[in-house]
Tab-separated table of C-alpha atoms in Angstrom:
chain	number	residue	atom	x	y	z
K	138	UNK	CA	-9.161	-7.578	-7.885
K	139	UNK	CA	-6.063	-5.742	-8.962
K	140	UNK	CA	-4.760	-2.831	-6.948
K	141	UNK	CA	-4.938	-0.453	-9.751
K	142	UNK	CA	-8.378	-0.754	-9.936
K	143	UNK	CA	-9.077	0.037	-6.372
K	144	UNK	CA	-11.039	2.997	-5.149
K	145	UNK	CA	-9.772	5.836	-2.790
K	146	UNK	CA	-12.312	4.535	-0.152
K	147	UNK	CA	-11.237	1.019	-1.003
K	148	UNK	CA	-7.509	1.898	-0.251
K	149	UNK	CA	-8.281	3.816	2.904
K	150	UNK	CA	-10.264	1.028	4.516
K	151	UNK	CA	-7.896	-2.041	3.515
K	152	UNK	CA	-4.684	-2.836	5.338
K	153	UNK	CA	-1.482	-2.248	3.710
K	154	UNK	CA	-0.530	-5.833	4.846
K	155	UNK	CA	-3.238	-6.992	2.425
K	156	UNK	CA	-2.809	-4.451	-0.368
K	157	UNK	CA	1.278	-5.237	-0.067
K	158	UNK	CA	0.360	-8.878	-0.793
K	159	UNK	CA	-2.008	-7.886	-3.674
K	160	UNK	CA	0.800	-5.630	-5.378
K	161	UNK	CA	3.377	-8.193	-5.068
K	162	UNK	CA	1.118	-10.756	-6.481
K	163	UNK	CA	-0.219	-8.312	-9.380
K	164	UNK	CA	3.433	-7.358	-10.310
K	165	UNK	CA	4.865	-10.924	-9.847
K	166	UNK	CA	8.026	-9.269	-8.853
K	167	UNK	CA	10.170	-8.273	-5.655
K	168	UNK	CA	9.793	-4.523	-4.259
K	169	UNK	CA	11.440	-3.018	-1.606
K	170	UNK	CA	9.260	-1.326	1.313
K	171	UNK	CA	9.834	2.069	0.085
K	172	UNK	CA	8.776	1.340	-3.390
K	173	UNK	CA	5.495	-0.569	-2.247
K	174	UNK	CA	5.035	2.686	0.144
K	175	UNK	CA	5.413	5.018	-3.009
K	176	UNK	CA	2.412	2.836	-5.089
K	177	UNK	CA	0.432	2.766	-2.369
K	178	UNK	CA	0.887	6.820	-1.784
K	179	UNK	CA	0.142	7.119	-5.604
K	180	UNK	CA	-2.786	4.810	-5.789
K	181	UNK	CA	-4.419	6.687	-2.563
K	182	UNK	CA	-3.159	9.994	-3.631
K	183	UNK	CA	-1.869	10.894	-0.092
K	184	UNK	CA	0.636	13.184	0.646
K	185	UNK	CA	3.722	12.184	2.301
K	186	UNK	CA	2.482	13.349	5.820
K	187	UNK	CA	-0.909	11.502	5.306
K	188	UNK	CA	0.739	8.257	4.894
K	189	UNK	CA	3.011	8.347	7.805
K	190	UNK	CA	0.740	6.875	10.355
K	191	UNK	CA	-0.449	3.910	8.313
K	192	UNK	CA	3.313	3.250	7.130
K	193	UNK	CA	4.153	2.923	10.959
K	194	UNK	CA	1.358	0.559	11.435
K	195	UNK	CA	2.305	-1.462	8.198
K	196	UNK	CA	6.090	-1.605	9.336
K	197	UNK	CA	4.506	-2.748	12.965
K	198	UNK	CA	2.492	-5.544	10.897
K	199	UNK	CA	5.409	-7.052	9.244
K	200	UNK	CA	7.102	-8.032	12.174
């Protein structure tokens, strides 16, 4: 399933690692970390403050 078809609930429940994998496969191109986060923010209709905690966990999971 393409990330553009995810519902808000699906985005809330999926880890950003899984979503990043899907996004990068869908786009078939490289993206920097901040562009990925901006895409997630737009898809989930998050405010910047709302996404901060998930971003920290995502960055930690990448390591």
